[in-house]
Coordinates of C-alpha atoms in Angstrom, one line a residue:
X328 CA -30.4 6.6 -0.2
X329 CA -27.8 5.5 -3.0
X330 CA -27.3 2.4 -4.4
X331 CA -24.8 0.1 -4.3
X332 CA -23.1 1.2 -7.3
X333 CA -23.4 4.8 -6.8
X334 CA -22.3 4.7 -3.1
X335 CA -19.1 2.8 -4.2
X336 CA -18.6 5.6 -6.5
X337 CA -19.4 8.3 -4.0
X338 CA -16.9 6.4 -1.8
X339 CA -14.1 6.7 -4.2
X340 CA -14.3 10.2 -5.2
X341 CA -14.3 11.2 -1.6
X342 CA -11.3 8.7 -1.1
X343 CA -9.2 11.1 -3.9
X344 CA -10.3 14.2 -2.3
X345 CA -9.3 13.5 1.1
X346 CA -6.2 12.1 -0.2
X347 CA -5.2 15.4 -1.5
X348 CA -6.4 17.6 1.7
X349 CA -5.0 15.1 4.0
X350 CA -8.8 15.2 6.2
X351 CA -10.1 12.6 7.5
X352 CA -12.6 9.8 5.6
X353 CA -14.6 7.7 7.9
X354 CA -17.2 5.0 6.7
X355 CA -19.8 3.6 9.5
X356 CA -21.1 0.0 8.2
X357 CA -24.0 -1.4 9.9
X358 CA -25.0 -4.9 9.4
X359 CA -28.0 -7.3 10.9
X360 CA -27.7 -10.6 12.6
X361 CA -28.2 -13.4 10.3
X362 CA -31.9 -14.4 12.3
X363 CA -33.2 -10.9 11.6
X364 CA -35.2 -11.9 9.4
X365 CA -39.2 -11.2 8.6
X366 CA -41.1 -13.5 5.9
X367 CA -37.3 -14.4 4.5
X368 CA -36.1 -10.5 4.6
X369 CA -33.9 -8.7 6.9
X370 CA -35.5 -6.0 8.8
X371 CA -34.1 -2.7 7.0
X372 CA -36.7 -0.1 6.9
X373 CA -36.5 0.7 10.4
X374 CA -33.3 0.4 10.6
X375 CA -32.6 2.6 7.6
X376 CA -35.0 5.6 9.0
X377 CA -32.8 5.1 12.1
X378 CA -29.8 5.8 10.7
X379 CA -30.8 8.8 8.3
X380 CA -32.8 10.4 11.1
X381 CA -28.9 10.2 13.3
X382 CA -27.0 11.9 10.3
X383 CA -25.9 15.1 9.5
X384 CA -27.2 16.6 6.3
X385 CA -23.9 16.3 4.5
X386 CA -23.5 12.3 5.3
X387 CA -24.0 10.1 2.7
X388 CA -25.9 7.2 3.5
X389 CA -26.4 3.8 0.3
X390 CA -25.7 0.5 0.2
X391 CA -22.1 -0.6 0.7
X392 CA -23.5 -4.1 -0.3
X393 CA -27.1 -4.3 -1.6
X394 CA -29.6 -6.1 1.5
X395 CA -26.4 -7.1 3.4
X396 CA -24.7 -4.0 4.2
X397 CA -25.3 -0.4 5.3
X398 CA -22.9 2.1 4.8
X399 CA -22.1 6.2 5.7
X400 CA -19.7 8.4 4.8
X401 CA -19.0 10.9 7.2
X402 CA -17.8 13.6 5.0
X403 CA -16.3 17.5 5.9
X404 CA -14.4 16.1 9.3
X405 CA -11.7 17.9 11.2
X406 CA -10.6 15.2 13.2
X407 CA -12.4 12.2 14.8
X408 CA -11.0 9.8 17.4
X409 CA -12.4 6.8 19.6
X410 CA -14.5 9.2 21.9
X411 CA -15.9 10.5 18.5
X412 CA -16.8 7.1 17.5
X413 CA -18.4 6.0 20.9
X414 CA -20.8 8.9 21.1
X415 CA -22.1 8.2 17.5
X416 CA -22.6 4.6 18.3
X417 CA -24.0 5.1 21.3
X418 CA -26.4 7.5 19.8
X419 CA -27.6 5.1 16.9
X420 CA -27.8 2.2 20.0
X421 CA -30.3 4.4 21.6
X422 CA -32.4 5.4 18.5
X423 CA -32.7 1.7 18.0
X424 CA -33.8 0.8 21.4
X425 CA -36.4 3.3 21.4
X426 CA -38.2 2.1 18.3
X427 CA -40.3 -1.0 19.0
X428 CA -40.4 -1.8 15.2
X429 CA -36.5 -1.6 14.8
X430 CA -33.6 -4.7 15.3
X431 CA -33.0 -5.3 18.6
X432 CA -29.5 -3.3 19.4
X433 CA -27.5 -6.7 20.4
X434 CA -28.9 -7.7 16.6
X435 CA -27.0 -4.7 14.8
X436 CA -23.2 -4.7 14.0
X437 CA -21.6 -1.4 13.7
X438 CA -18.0 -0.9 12.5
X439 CA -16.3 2.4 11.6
X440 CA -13.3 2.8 9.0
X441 CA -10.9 5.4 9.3
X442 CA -8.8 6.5 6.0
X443 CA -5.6 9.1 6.1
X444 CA -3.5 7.5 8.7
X445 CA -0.5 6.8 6.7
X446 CA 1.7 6.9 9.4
X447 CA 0.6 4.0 11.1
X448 CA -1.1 5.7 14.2
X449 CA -4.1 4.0 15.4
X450 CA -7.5 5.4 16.7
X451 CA -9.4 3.7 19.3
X452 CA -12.3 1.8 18.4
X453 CA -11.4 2.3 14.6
X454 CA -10.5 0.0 11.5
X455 CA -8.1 0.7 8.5
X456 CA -10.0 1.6 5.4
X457 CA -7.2 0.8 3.0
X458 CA -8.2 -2.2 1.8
X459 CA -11.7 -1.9 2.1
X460 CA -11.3 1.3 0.1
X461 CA -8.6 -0.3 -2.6
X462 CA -11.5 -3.4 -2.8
X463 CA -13.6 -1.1 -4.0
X464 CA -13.0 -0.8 -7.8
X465 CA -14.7 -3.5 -9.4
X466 CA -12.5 -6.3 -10.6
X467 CA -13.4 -7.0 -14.2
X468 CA -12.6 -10.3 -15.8
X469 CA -9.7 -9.2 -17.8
X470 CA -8.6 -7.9 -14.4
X471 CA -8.7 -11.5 -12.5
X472 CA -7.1 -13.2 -16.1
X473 CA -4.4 -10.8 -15.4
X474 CA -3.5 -11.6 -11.6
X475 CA -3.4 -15.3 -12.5
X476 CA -1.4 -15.2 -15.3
X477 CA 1.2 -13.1 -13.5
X478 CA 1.3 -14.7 -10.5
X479 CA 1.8 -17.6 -12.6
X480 CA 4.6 -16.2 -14.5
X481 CA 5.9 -14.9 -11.2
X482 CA 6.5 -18.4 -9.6
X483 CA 7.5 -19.9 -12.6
X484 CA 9.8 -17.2 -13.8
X485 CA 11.3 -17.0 -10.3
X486 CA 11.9 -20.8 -9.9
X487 CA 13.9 -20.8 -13.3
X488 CA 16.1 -17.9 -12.7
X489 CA 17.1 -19.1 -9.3
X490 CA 18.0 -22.4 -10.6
X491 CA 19.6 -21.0 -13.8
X492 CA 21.9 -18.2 -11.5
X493 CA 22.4 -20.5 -9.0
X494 CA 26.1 -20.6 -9.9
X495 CA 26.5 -16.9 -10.1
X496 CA 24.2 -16.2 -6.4
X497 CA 26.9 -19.4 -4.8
X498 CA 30.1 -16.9 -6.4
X499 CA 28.0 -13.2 -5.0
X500 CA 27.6 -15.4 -1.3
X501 CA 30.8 -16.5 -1.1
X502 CA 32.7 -13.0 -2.3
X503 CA 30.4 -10.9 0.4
X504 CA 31.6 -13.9 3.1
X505 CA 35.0 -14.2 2.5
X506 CA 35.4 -9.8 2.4
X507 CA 33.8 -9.1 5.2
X508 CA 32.8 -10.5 8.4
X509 CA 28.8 -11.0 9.0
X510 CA 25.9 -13.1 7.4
X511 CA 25.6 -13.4 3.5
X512 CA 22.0 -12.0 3.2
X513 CA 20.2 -9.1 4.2
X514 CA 16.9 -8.9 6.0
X515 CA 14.4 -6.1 6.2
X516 CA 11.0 -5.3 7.3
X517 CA 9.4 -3.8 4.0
X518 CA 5.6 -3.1 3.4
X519 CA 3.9 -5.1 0.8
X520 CA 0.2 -4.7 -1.0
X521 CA -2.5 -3.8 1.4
X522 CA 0.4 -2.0 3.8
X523 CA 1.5 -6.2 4.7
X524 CA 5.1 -6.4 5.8
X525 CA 6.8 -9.0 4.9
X526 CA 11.0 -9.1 5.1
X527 CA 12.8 -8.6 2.0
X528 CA 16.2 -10.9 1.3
X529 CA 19.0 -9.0 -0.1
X530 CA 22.9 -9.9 -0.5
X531 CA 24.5 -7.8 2.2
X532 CA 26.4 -4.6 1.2
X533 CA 27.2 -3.4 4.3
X534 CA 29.5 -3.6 7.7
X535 CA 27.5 -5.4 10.1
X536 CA 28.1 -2.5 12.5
X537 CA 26.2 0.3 9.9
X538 CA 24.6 3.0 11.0
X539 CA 21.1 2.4 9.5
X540 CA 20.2 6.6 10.8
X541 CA 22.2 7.8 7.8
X542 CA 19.6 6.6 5.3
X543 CA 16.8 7.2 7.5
X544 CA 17.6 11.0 8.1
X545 CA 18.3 10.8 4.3
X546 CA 15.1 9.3 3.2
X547 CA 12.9 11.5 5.3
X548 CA 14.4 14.8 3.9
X549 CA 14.0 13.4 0.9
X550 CA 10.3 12.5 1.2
X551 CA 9.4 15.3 3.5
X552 CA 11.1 18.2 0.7
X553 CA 9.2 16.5 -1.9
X554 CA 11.8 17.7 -4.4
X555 CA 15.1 16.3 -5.5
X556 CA 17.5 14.5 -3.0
X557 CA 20.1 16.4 -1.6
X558 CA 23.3 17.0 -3.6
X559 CA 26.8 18.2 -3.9
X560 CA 27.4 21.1 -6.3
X561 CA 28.3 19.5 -9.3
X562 CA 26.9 16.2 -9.2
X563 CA 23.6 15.0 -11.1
X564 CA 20.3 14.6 -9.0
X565 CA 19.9 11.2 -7.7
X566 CA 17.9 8.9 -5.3
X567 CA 21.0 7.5 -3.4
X568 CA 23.6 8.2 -1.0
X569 CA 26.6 8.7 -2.6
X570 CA 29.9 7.6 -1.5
X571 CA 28.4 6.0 1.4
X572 CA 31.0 4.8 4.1
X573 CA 28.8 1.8 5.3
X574 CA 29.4 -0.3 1.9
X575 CA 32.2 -2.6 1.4
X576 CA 34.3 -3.0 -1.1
X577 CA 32.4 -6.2 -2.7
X578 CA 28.9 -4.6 -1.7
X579 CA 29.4 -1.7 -4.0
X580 CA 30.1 -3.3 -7.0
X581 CA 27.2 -5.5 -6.3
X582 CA 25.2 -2.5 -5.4
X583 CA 25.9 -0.6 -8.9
X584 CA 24.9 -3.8 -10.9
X585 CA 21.9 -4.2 -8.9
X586 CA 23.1 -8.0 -8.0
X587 CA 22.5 -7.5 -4.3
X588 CA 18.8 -7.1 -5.7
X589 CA 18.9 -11.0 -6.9
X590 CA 17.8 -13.0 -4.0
X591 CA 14.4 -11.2 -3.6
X592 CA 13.6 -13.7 -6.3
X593 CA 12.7 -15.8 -3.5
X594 CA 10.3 -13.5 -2.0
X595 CA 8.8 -13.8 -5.5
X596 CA 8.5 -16.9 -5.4
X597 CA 6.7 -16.7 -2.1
X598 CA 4.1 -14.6 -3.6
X599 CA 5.3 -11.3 -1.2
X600 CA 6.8 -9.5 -4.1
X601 CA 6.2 -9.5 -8.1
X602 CA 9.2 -9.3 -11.2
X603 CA 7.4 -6.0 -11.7
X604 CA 6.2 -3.8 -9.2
X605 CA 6.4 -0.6 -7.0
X606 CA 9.1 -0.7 -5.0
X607 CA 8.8 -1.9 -1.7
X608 CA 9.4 1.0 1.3
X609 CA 10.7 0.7 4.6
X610 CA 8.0 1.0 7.6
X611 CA 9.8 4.6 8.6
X612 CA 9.5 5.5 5.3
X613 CA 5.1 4.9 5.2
X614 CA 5.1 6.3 8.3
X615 CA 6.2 10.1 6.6
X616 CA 3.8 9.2 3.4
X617 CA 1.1 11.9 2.6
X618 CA -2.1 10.0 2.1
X619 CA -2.3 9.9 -1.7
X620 CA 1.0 8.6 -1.4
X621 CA -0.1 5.0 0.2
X622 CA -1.9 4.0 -2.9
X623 CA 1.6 3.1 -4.3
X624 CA 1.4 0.4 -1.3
X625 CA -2.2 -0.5 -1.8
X626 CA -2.9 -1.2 -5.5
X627 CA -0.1 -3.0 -6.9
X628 CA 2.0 -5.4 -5.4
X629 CA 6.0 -4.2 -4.5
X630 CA 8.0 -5.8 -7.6
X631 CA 12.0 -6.3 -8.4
X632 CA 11.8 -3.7 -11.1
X633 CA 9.0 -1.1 -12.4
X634 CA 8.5 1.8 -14.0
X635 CA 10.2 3.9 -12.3
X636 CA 13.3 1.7 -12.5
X637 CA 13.4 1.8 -16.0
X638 CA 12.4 5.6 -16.3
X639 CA 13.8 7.8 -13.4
X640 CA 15.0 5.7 -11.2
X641 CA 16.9 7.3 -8.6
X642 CA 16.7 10.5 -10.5
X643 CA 13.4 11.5 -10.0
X644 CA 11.8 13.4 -7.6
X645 CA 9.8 11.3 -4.9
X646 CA 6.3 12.4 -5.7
X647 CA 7.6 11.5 -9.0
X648 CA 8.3 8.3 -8.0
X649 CA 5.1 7.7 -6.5
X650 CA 3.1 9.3 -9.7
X651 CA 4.8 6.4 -11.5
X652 CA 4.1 3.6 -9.7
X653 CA 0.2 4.8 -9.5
X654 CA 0.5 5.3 -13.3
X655 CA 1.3 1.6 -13.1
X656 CA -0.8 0.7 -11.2
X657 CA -4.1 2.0 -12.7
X658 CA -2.4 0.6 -16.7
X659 CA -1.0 -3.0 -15.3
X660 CA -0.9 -5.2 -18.2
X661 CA 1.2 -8.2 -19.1
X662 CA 2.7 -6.5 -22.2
X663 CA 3.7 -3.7 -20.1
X664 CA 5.1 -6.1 -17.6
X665 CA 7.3 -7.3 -20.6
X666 CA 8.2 -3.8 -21.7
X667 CA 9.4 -3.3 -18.2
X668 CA 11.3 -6.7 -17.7
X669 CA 12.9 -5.8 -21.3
X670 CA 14.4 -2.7 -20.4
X671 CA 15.7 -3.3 -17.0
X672 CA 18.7 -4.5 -18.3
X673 CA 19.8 -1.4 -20.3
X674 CA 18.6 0.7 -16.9
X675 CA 21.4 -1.2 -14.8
X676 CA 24.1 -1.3 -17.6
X677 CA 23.4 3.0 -17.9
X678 CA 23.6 3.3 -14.0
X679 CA 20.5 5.1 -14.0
X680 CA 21.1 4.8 -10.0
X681 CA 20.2 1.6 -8.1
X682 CA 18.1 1.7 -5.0

């Protein structure tokens, strides 16, 4: 039986294999009632024997949390579903019962978390493991210094440029309203850290009567080809539909200078979004992810620029894209935040391709 630590770490590398071969990862936790309890301490060694003697050989059975919880990976699946689930349950439930020295069944809490189901499809009976698995990787100090002082620079940073382009975002509202018929701002359903939606505010671009199809057949060849986005002979590789029919007159300019982009510094200042993140996909876009693609969700919250912004942008490839906002991820610091905020600028001026 592994501890904590090592468990944690078992958990992990299993989490980055699956991710490549796309199997399934689940994790059965087992906890005890607070009152069962003997001389001060829980009643685990039955318990414990229980559960080892109703694994397979290749599960891997430790501490999730030391005394509190009990974990299991159930490792080398080919599928599992809710009838899957019940039957191991149920088969733990009656080990228990038939020990006399073992918690009572009603006593014993058993949950199981299912990981590579990027698409949003649900299993009966099952929980998502993304942010239990994302949780895992201990958060050092430097770590917690670092979300506070950027979620502080984040509200504060926001709340001054809104006040200080208040002018210019009054002159971009009133040139999208008085060109073309509809609302001055944009909403969409986007999915934030920990796969949260939340809706994005953007200065509209397009006819209120767009065909929203055209990107989404666009964006799923893009994503499902995993190589360049489609383009005419001739014309550079980019991460955009050119020439699209859908944008006004006003909303292209805006589009090319990234100004439509401006008002999401109000879902910064709501704490949904970050000055520098990944950005933030569509719901039919997760849905078409490969597992190892989610972590760009999970680990970092979306941001108004990032790395790939500043590097690629619309030029890369989309696994690219994603390789690059893991790569930030995994090296967030505050003077790579800078770096990033610094060169965004020059990115939009070069045209590098706005998203």
């Amino acid at each position: 039986m592994l501890s904590a630590e090592l468990f944690r770490g078992s958990l992990i590398r299993h989490r980055n294999r699956v991710d490549r071969s796309n199997e399934p990862l689940v994790v059965m936790l087992v906890t005890l009632n607070d009152r069962l309890v003997v001389d001060g301490s829980p009643v685990w060694a039955p318990l414990i024997e229980t559960v080892a003697a109703t694994m397979r050989e290749t599960d891997v059975l430790g501490w999730f949390e030391r005394q509190a919880v009990l974990g299991v990976i159930l490792t080398d699946l080919d599928a599992f579903d809710g009838a899957r689930r019940l039957e191991l349950e149920n088969r733990l439930r009656r080990a228990l019962a038939a020990r006399h020295d073992a918690a009572p069944v009603g006593g014993v809490s058993i949950h199981f978390y299912f990981h590579a189901a990027p698409n949003g499809a649900t299993v009966d009976g099952l929980l998502p493991a993304e942010p239990l698995l994302v949780q895992l990787r201990p958060q050092t100090r430097r770590g917690r210094l670092y979300g506070t002082i950027k979620r502080a620079l984040d509200f504060v940073g926001s709340l001054m440029l809104l006040v200080a382009l208040a002018p210019l975002l009054l002159l971009i509202a009133l040139a999208v309203k008085l060109t073309s018929p509809g609302p001055v701002f944009f909403r969409q359903v986007r999915v934030g850290q920990l796969m949260r939606p939340f809706t994005i505010l953007k200065f509209r671009t397009m006819s209120v009567t767009a065909d929203h199809a055209i990107h989404h057949e666009f964006v799923s060849r893009f994503i499902q080809a995993g190589t360049a986005a489609p383009q005419r002979p001739g014309t550079p590789e980019v991460f955009k539909i050119t020439n699209d029919p859908r944008v006004t007159r006003v909303g292209g300019l805006l589009r090319k200078t990234s100004l439509d982009e401006l008002p999401q510094l109000w879902n910064v200042l709501r704490g949904e979004m970050s000055l520098v993140g990944p950005r933030p996909p569509i719901p039919y876009e997760v849905k078409q992810y490969k597992t190892w693609h989610c972590r760009r969700v999970l680990e970092a919250k979306p941001g108004i620029t990032g790395l790939w912004q500043v590097t690629g942008r619309s030029r890369t490839t989309f696994d690219e894209m994603v390789r690059l906002d893991i790569r930030y991820a995994r090296t967030c610091s505050l003077s790579n935040d800078l770096k990033i905020l610094l060169a965004t600028p020059a990115a939009v001026i070069a045209g590098k391709g706005a998203c």
